[in-house]
Coordinates of C-alpha atoms in Angstrom, one line a residue:
X1 CA -16.4 6.2 -17.4
X2 CA -16.8 3.4 -14.9
X3 CA -14.6 3.7 -11.9
X4 CA -13.7 0.7 -9.7
X5 CA -13.7 2.6 -6.4
X6 CA -12.3 1.4 -3.1
X7 CA -13.4 -1.9 -1.6
X8 CA -12.2 -1.8 1.9
X9 CA -14.8 -4.2 3.2
X10 CA -12.3 -6.6 4.7
X11 CA -14.3 -7.0 7.9
X12 CA -18.0 -6.8 8.6
X13 CA -19.3 -3.3 8.9
X14 CA -20.7 -2.0 12.1
X15 CA -24.3 -2.8 12.7
X16 CA -26.8 -0.1 13.9
X17 CA -27.1 -1.7 17.4
X18 CA -23.4 -2.3 17.9
X19 CA -22.0 -1.1 21.2
X20 CA -18.7 0.7 20.5
X21 CA -17.6 -0.1 24.1
X22 CA -18.8 -3.7 24.1
X23 CA -16.2 -6.1 25.3
X24 CA -17.1 -9.8 25.2
X25 CA -14.9 -12.1 27.2
X26 CA -16.4 -15.1 25.4
X27 CA -14.5 -14.4 22.2
X28 CA -11.3 -16.3 21.7
X29 CA -8.3 -14.1 22.2
X30 CA -4.7 -14.6 21.2
X31 CA -2.1 -13.3 23.7
X32 CA 1.0 -11.9 22.2
X33 CA 4.2 -11.2 24.0
X34 CA 5.2 -7.6 23.5
X35 CA 8.8 -6.7 23.0
X36 CA 8.8 -2.9 23.2
X37 CA 11.2 -1.0 21.0
X38 CA 11.7 2.4 19.5
X39 CA 9.2 1.9 16.7
X40 CA 6.5 4.1 18.3
X41 CA 9.0 7.0 18.9
X42 CA 10.2 6.7 15.4
X43 CA 6.7 6.9 14.0
X44 CA 5.8 9.8 16.2
X45 CA 9.0 11.6 15.1
X46 CA 8.2 11.1 11.4
X47 CA 4.6 12.3 11.9
X48 CA 5.8 15.4 13.7
X49 CA 8.0 16.3 10.7
X50 CA 4.9 16.6 8.6
X51 CA 4.0 20.1 10.0
X52 CA 4.5 22.5 7.1
X53 CA 4.2 26.3 7.7
X54 CA 3.8 26.8 3.9
X55 CA 0.7 24.7 3.6
X56 CA -1.6 27.7 3.4
X57 CA 0.5 29.3 0.7
X58 CA 0.6 26.0 -1.2
X59 CA -3.2 25.9 -1.1
X60 CA -3.6 29.5 -2.2
X61 CA -1.2 29.1 -5.1
X62 CA -2.1 25.6 -6.1
X63 CA -2.2 24.4 -9.7
X64 CA -3.1 21.1 -11.1
X65 CA 0.7 20.4 -11.5
X66 CA 1.2 21.2 -7.8
X67 CA -1.4 18.6 -6.9
X68 CA 0.7 15.9 -8.7
X69 CA 3.6 16.6 -6.4
X70 CA 1.4 16.8 -3.3
X71 CA -0.3 13.5 -4.2
X72 CA 3.1 11.9 -4.7
X73 CA 4.1 13.2 -1.2
X74 CA 1.0 11.7 0.2
X75 CA 2.0 8.4 -1.4
X76 CA 5.5 8.6 -0.1
X77 CA 4.3 9.4 3.4
X78 CA 1.8 6.6 3.3
X79 CA 4.5 4.2 2.1
X80 CA 6.9 5.2 4.8
X81 CA 4.2 4.9 7.5
X82 CA 3.2 1.4 6.3
X83 CA 6.8 0.3 6.3
X84 CA 7.2 1.6 9.9
X85 CA 3.9 -0.1 10.9
X86 CA 5.2 -3.4 9.4
X87 CA 8.4 -3.1 11.3
X88 CA 6.5 -2.1 14.5
X89 CA 4.3 -5.2 14.3
X90 CA 7.4 -7.3 14.2
X91 CA 8.7 -5.6 17.3
X92 CA 5.6 -6.1 19.3
X93 CA 5.0 -9.6 18.1
X94 CA 2.0 -9.1 15.8
X95 CA 1.7 -11.8 13.2
X96 CA 2.4 -10.3 9.8
X97 CA -0.3 -12.2 7.8
X98 CA -3.0 -11.1 10.4
X99 CA -2.2 -7.5 10.2
X100 CA -1.6 -6.9 6.4
X101 CA -3.9 -7.2 3.5
X102 CA -2.0 -9.8 1.4
X103 CA -2.9 -10.4 -2.2
X104 CA -3.6 -13.9 -3.5
X105 CA 0.0 -14.7 -4.5
X106 CA 1.4 -13.6 -1.1
X107 CA -1.3 -15.4 0.9
X108 CA -0.7 -18.6 -1.2
X109 CA 2.9 -18.7 0.0
X110 CA 1.8 -18.9 3.6
X111 CA -1.2 -21.2 2.9
X112 CA 0.9 -23.7 0.9
X113 CA 3.5 -23.8 3.6
X114 CA 0.9 -24.3 6.3
X115 CA -0.8 -27.1 4.3
X116 CA 2.5 -28.8 3.7
X117 CA 3.2 -28.6 7.4
X118 CA -0.1 -30.2 8.3
X119 CA 0.4 -33.0 5.8
X120 CA 3.8 -33.7 7.2
X121 CA 2.3 -33.9 10.7
X122 CA -0.4 -36.3 9.6
X123 CA 2.1 -38.5 7.7
X124 CA 4.3 -38.7 10.8
X125 CA 1.3 -39.6 13.0
X126 CA 0.3 -42.3 10.5
X127 CA 3.8 -43.7 10.5
X128 CA 4.0 -43.7 14.3
X129 CA 0.5 -45.1 14.7
X130 CA 1.5 -48.5 13.2
X131 CA 2.2 -51.1 15.8
X132 CA 5.8 -51.8 16.7
X133 CA 5.9 -55.4 15.4
X134 CA 8.6 -57.3 13.7
X135 CA 6.4 -57.5 10.6
X136 CA 5.8 -53.7 10.3
X137 CA 9.5 -53.1 11.1
X138 CA 10.4 -55.6 8.4
X139 CA 8.4 -53.4 5.9
X140 CA 10.3 -50.3 6.9
X141 CA 8.2 -48.9 9.8
X142 CA 11.2 -47.3 11.6
X143 CA 12.7 -45.9 8.4
X144 CA 9.3 -44.4 7.4
X145 CA 9.1 -42.7 10.8
X146 CA 12.6 -41.2 10.4
X147 CA 11.8 -40.1 6.9
X148 CA 8.5 -38.5 8.1
X149 CA 10.3 -36.7 11.0
X150 CA 12.8 -35.2 8.5
X151 CA 10.0 -34.2 6.2
X152 CA 8.2 -32.5 9.2
X153 CA 11.4 -30.6 10.2
X154 CA 11.7 -29.4 6.6
X155 CA 8.1 -28.4 6.5
X156 CA 8.4 -26.5 9.8
X157 CA 11.5 -24.7 8.4
X158 CA 9.6 -23.7 5.2
X159 CA 6.6 -22.6 7.2
X160 CA 8.8 -20.5 9.4
X161 CA 10.3 -18.7 6.4
X162 CA 7.0 -18.4 4.6
X163 CA 6.0 -15.3 6.6
X164 CA 9.3 -13.6 5.7
X165 CA 8.9 -14.5 2.0
X166 CA 5.3 -13.2 1.9
X167 CA 6.4 -10.1 3.7
X168 CA 9.2 -9.5 1.2
X169 CA 6.8 -9.9 -1.7
X170 CA 4.3 -7.6 0.1
X171 CA 7.0 -4.9 0.6
X172 CA 8.1 -5.2 -3.0
X173 CA 4.5 -4.8 -4.2
X174 CA 3.7 -1.7 -2.1
X175 CA 7.0 -0.1 -3.0
X176 CA 5.5 1.1 -6.3
X177 CA 1.9 0.9 -5.2
X178 CA -0.5 3.8 -5.9
X179 CA -2.2 5.9 -3.3
X180 CA -5.4 3.8 -3.5
X181 CA -3.5 0.6 -2.7
X182 CA -1.7 2.2 0.2
X183 CA -4.9 3.7 1.6
X184 CA -6.5 0.3 1.4
X185 CA -3.6 -1.2 3.3
X186 CA -3.8 1.5 6.0
X187 CA -7.5 0.9 6.4
X188 CA -6.9 -2.8 6.7
X189 CA -4.3 -2.3 9.4
X190 CA -6.8 0.0 11.2
X191 CA -9.5 -2.6 11.1
X192 CA -7.0 -5.3 12.3
X193 CA -6.0 -2.9 15.1
X194 CA -9.6 -2.6 16.2
X195 CA -9.8 -6.4 16.7
X196 CA -6.4 -6.4 18.4
X197 CA -7.5 -3.7 20.8
X198 CA -10.6 -5.5 21.7
X199 CA -8.7 -8.7 22.3
X200 CA -6.3 -6.7 24.6
X201 CA -9.3 -5.4 26.5
X202 CA -10.6 -8.9 27.0
X203 CA -7.1 -10.0 28.2
X204 CA -7.0 -7.1 30.7
X205 CA -10.5 -7.8 31.9
X206 CA -9.5 -11.4 32.6
X207 CA -6.5 -10.2 34.6
X208 CA -8.7 -7.8 36.5
X209 CA -11.0 -10.6 37.4
X210 CA -8.1 -12.7 38.6
X211 CA -6.8 -9.8 40.6
X212 CA -10.2 -9.3 42.2
X213 CA -10.2 -13.0 43.2
X214 CA -6.6 -12.5 44.5
X215 CA -7.8 -9.6 46.6
X216 CA -10.6 -11.6 48.1
X217 CA -8.2 -14.5 48.8
X218 CA -5.5 -12.1 50.2
X219 CA -8.0 -10.4 52.4
X220 CA -9.2 -13.8 53.8
X221 CA -5.6 -14.8 54.4
X222 CA -4.9 -11.4 56.0
X223 CA -7.9 -11.9 58.4
X224 CA -6.8 -15.5 59.1
X225 CA -3.3 -14.3 59.9
X226 CA -4.6 -11.7 62.3
X227 CA -6.8 -14.3 64.0
X228 CA -3.9 -16.7 64.3
X229 CA -1.7 -14.0 65.6
X230 CA -4.3 -13.2 68.3
X231 CA -4.5 -16.8 69.3
X232 CA -0.7 -17.0 69.5
X233 CA -0.6 -13.8 71.5
X234 CA -3.1 -15.2 74.0
X235 CA -1.2 -18.5 74.4
X236 CA 2.0 -16.5 74.6
X237 CA 0.6 -14.4 77.4
X238 CA -0.3 -17.6 79.3
X239 CA 3.2 -19.1 78.7
X240 CA 4.9 -15.8 79.9
X241 CA 2.9 -16.1 83.1
X242 CA 3.9 -19.7 83.6
X243 CA 7.5 -18.9 82.8
X244 CA 7.5 -16.1 85.3
X245 CA 6.1 -18.4 88.0
X246 CA 8.6 -21.2 87.1
X247 CA 11.5 -18.8 87.4
X248 CA 10.3 -17.6 90.7
X249 CA 10.0 -21.2 92.0
X250 CA 13.5 -21.8 90.7
X251 CA 14.9 -18.9 92.7
X252 CA 13.1 -20.1 95.8
X253 CA 15.0 -23.4 95.9
X254 CA 17.9 -23.1 98.2
X255 CA 19.7 -26.3 97.4
X256 CA 21.1 -25.8 94.0
X257 CA 22.4 -29.4 93.8
X258 CA 19.1 -31.1 94.6
X259 CA 16.9 -33.0 92.2
X260 CA 14.2 -30.5 92.8
X261 CA 16.4 -27.7 91.4
X262 CA 17.2 -29.7 88.4
X263 CA 13.5 -30.4 87.7
X264 CA 12.8 -26.6 88.1
X265 CA 15.5 -25.8 85.6
X266 CA 14.0 -28.3 83.1
X267 CA 10.6 -26.7 83.6
X268 CA 11.9 -23.2 82.9
X269 CA 13.8 -24.4 79.8
X270 CA 10.7 -26.1 78.4
X271 CA 8.6 -23.0 79.0
X272 CA 11.3 -20.8 77.3
X273 CA 11.2 -23.0 74.3
X274 CA 7.4 -22.7 74.1
X275 CA 7.6 -19.0 74.4
X276 CA 10.3 -18.9 71.7
X277 CA 8.1 -21.0 69.4
X278 CA 5.1 -18.8 70.0
X279 CA 7.1 -15.7 69.5
X280 CA 8.2 -17.1 66.1
X281 CA 4.6 -17.9 65.2
X282 CA 3.5 -14.5 66.3
X283 CA 6.2 -12.9 64.1
X284 CA 5.2 -15.2 61.2
X285 CA 1.6 -14.4 61.4
X286 CA 2.4 -10.7 61.8
X287 CA 4.6 -10.8 58.7
X288 CA 2.0 -12.8 56.7
X289 CA -0.8 -10.4 57.7
X290 CA 1.4 -7.5 56.6
X291 CA 2.3 -9.2 53.3
X292 CA -1.4 -10.0 52.5
X293 CA -2.4 -6.4 53.4
X294 CA 0.4 -5.1 51.1
X295 CA -0.7 -7.3 48.2
X296 CA -4.3 -6.2 48.7
X297 CA -3.1 -2.6 48.2
X298 CA -0.9 -3.7 45.3
X299 CA -3.7 -5.6 43.6
X300 CA -6.0 -2.7 44.1
X301 CA -3.5 -0.3 42.5
X302 CA -2.9 -2.8 39.6
X303 CA -6.7 -3.1 39.0
X304 CA -7.1 0.7 39.0
X305 CA -4.2 1.0 36.4
X306 CA -5.6 -1.9 34.3
X307 CA -9.1 -0.5 34.4
X308 CA -7.8 2.9 33.3
X309 CA -5.8 1.3 30.5
X310 CA -8.8 -0.8 29.4
X311 CA -11.0 2.3 29.5
X312 CA -8.5 4.1 27.3
X313 CA -8.3 1.1 24.9
X314 CA -12.1 1.1 24.7
X315 CA -12.0 4.8 23.8
X316 CA -9.3 4.3 21.2
X317 CA -11.0 1.2 19.7
X318 CA -14.4 2.9 19.5
X319 CA -12.9 6.0 17.9
X320 CA -10.7 3.9 15.6
X321 CA -13.5 1.7 14.5
X322 CA -15.9 4.6 13.9
X323 CA -13.3 6.8 12.3
X324 CA -12.0 4.0 10.0
X325 CA -15.5 3.5 8.6
X326 CA -15.8 7.2 8.0
X327 CA -12.3 7.3 6.5
X328 CA -13.3 4.7 4.0
X329 CA -15.7 7.2 2.5
X330 CA -13.1 10.0 3.0
X331 CA -10.5 7.9 1.1
X332 CA -13.0 7.1 -1.6
X333 CA -13.5 10.8 -2.1
X334 CA -9.8 11.4 -2.1
X335 CA -9.1 8.8 -4.8
X336 CA -12.0 9.9 -6.9
X337 CA -10.7 13.5 -6.6
X338 CA -7.2 12.3 -7.8
X339 CA -8.8 10.5 -10.7
X340 CA -10.9 13.6 -11.5
X341 CA -7.8 15.7 -11.4
X342 CA -6.2 13.4 -13.9
X343 CA -9.3 13.5 -16.1
X344 CA -9.3 17.3 -15.9
X345 CA -5.7 17.4 -16.8
X346 CA -6.4 15.0 -19.7
X347 CA -9.2 17.2 -20.9
X348 CA -6.9 20.3 -20.6
X349 CA -4.3 18.5 -22.7
X350 CA -6.9 17.6 -25.3
X351 CA -8.1 21.2 -25.3
X352 CA -4.6 22.5 -25.6
X353 CA -3.9 20.1 -28.5
X354 CA -7.2 21.1 -30.1
X355 CA -6.4 24.8 -29.9
X356 CA -2.9 24.2 -31.2
X357 CA -4.3 22.1 -34.1
X358 CA -6.8 24.8 -34.9
X359 CA -3.9 27.3 -34.9
X360 CA -1.8 25.1 -37.2
X361 CA -4.7 24.5 -39.6
X362 CA -5.6 28.2 -39.5
X363 CA -2.0 29.0 -40.3
X364 CA -1.9 26.5 -43.1
X365 CA -5.2 27.8 -44.6
X366 CA -4.0 31.4 -44.3
X367 CA -0.7 30.5 -45.9
X368 CA -2.5 28.6 -48.6
X369 CA -4.7 31.6 -49.3
X370 CA -1.7 33.9 -49.3
X371 CA 0.3 31.6 -51.5
X372 CA -2.6 31.3 -53.9
X373 CA -3.0 35.1 -54.1
X374 CA 0.7 35.5 -54.7
X375 CA 0.6 32.8 -57.4
X376 CA -2.2 34.7 -59.1
X377 CA -0.2 37.9 -58.8
X378 CA 2.9 36.2 -60.2
X379 CA 0.8 34.8 -63.0
X380 CA -0.6 38.3 -63.8
X381 CA 2.9 39.8 -63.5
X382 CA 4.3 37.2 -65.9
X383 CA 1.8 37.9 -68.6
X384 CA 3.7 41.0 -69.9
X385 CA 6.9 39.1 -69.7
X386 CA 5.4 36.3 -71.6
X387 CA 4.0 38.6 -74.2
X388 CA 7.4 40.3 -74.6
X389 CA 9.0 36.9 -75.1
X390 CA 6.4 35.9 -77.6
X391 CA 6.9 39.3 -79.3
X392 CA 10.5 38.4 -79.7
X393 CA 9.6 35.0 -81.1
X394 CA 7.1 36.5 -83.5
X395 CA 9.6 39.2 -84.5
X396 CA 12.3 36.5 -85.2
X397 CA 9.7 34.5 -87.1
X398 CA 8.7 37.5 -89.1
X399 CA 12.3 38.3 -89.7
X400 CA 13.1 34.8 -90.8
X401 CA 10.0 34.7 -93.0
X402 CA 11.0 38.0 -94.5
X403 CA 14.4 36.6 -95.4
X404 CA 12.7 33.4 -96.8
X405 CA 10.4 35.4 -98.9
X406 CA 13.1 37.7 -100.1
X407 CA 15.1 34.6 -101.0
X408 CA 12.0 33.2 -102.7
X409 CA 11.8 36.3 -104.8
X410 CA 15.4 35.8 -105.9
X411 CA 14.8 32.2 -106.7
X412 CA 11.7 33.1 -108.8
X413 CA 13.6 35.7 -110.6
X414 CA 16.4 33.3 -111.2
X415 CA 14.0 30.6 -112.5
X416 CA 12.3 33.1 -114.7
X417 CA 15.6 34.3 -116.2
X418 CA 17.0 30.9 -116.6
X419 CA 14.0 28.8 -117.7
X420 CA 11.4 31.4 -118.7
X421 CA 9.1 30.2 -116.0
X422 CA 7.3 32.6 -113.8
X423 CA 7.7 31.0 -110.3
X424 CA 5.7 33.7 -108.5
X425 CA 2.4 32.2 -109.3
X426 CA 3.7 28.7 -108.5
X427 CA 5.0 29.7 -105.1
X428 CA 1.8 31.6 -104.2
X429 CA -0.2 28.4 -105.0
X430 CA 2.1 26.4 -102.9
X431 CA 1.7 28.7 -99.9
X432 CA -2.0 28.7 -100.3
X433 CA -2.1 24.9 -100.2
X434 CA 0.3 24.8 -97.2
X435 CA -1.9 27.1 -95.3
X436 CA -5.1 25.1 -95.9
X437 CA -3.7 21.9 -94.3
X438 CA -2.6 21.5 -90.6
X439 CA 1.0 20.5 -90.0
X440 CA 1.6 16.8 -89.7
X441 CA -1.7 15.9 -91.4
X442 CA -0.4 16.0 -94.9
X443 CA -0.4 12.2 -95.1
X444 CA -3.4 11.5 -92.8
X445 CA -6.1 9.3 -94.4
X446 CA -9.0 11.3 -95.8
X447 CA -11.5 8.9 -94.4
X448 CA -10.5 9.4 -90.7
X449 CA -10.6 13.0 -90.1
X450 CA -9.4 14.1 -86.6
X451 CA -12.3 15.0 -84.2
X452 CA -13.0 18.6 -83.9
X453 CA -12.0 20.0 -80.4
X454 CA -14.9 21.2 -78.4
X455 CA -14.9 24.8 -77.3
X456 CA -14.2 25.1 -73.5
X457 CA -14.9 27.9 -71.2
X458 CA -11.5 28.4 -69.6
X459 CA -13.1 30.1 -66.5
X460 CA -15.8 27.5 -65.9

């Protein structure tokens, strides 16, 4: 029997020289905004419920019928998991059609909507590209643009709903899907997740590189801020000395109403303003240096966290990719085993039917033999009864014949007495003639005698 086994080759297989931890930043990545929900906790909770303390006993006491229920539980568990994964990918912003193995009909819904959207965009561009002249407007340029814009909006609306329509068709299809289809879907999602994890690693690496550049820039700014602060402090020290000197000179002036005193006050005020400005600059550069230093530490911490996450993603991706390829073979074995179990059960049913048929035929043959023997016995038992009946028939016949012959004697005697004819001889001749001809052949033509019956062996 030819079996069409799994065909999970939805993505290229791993080459021999493939580095499981390779992360190429040259590949185009698609960034997805993640809206975290409770989907992960829900899936973890459901998986935790699968622990069954009676598993060992089930294995020890398993029958082929038990396997049917276990396989159905596998199918139900897979179905629930795929539904949860589909809901989860919605929550984290994963495009449905890029994370599920759609069949031709489901994919066509999305492709047709996308093609219609692209046509609508081209038609609008064509309509808008015509020059805005009175001649083109006379021939309906503006109305064509309005019509194309409406068509584009409708196409965008249909494209937006195509994913949900395809998703509904997908959910309806897998609702009654067999284990093989569900395992294929799970494997497809695993392979899609490998690509997604790799893209996320690339995204993290790009952010790490940006943060490294930010650290370098922040460090430079930190150094510059400290240098500027030192310059301001040196100038501030000079201005403090001048201010101290000016205040001393102001105190030394005896005439507080003189022009000299007024000039001294002006000089002190000017120096105080410069000191205030320099103090402000000093505080600014101090704050800036502290801020840059803080962000250097923050960026360093972020890089460490991102590097750790990227390392974990690499581990998960490498393991998932490798394990998925192994699982394809594992799932093949599982599906073949289920089919073999079905064939084994089918063979057992045929064997059971064959045995029952043999029993029934044997019963029929035995009954036939018994009935035949009983019929023979009945036949043998009925012979004496038949002979007894025939004896009665013969007795009645003999009695009737006796009466007839007695009456014949009376008739002969009467004829002899009345007519002087001896009827005895006449009647004897009559009986002799009667006995020599079979009954019913008295008038048969002499030229067509009946064929003589062949002698048969009744026991042959």
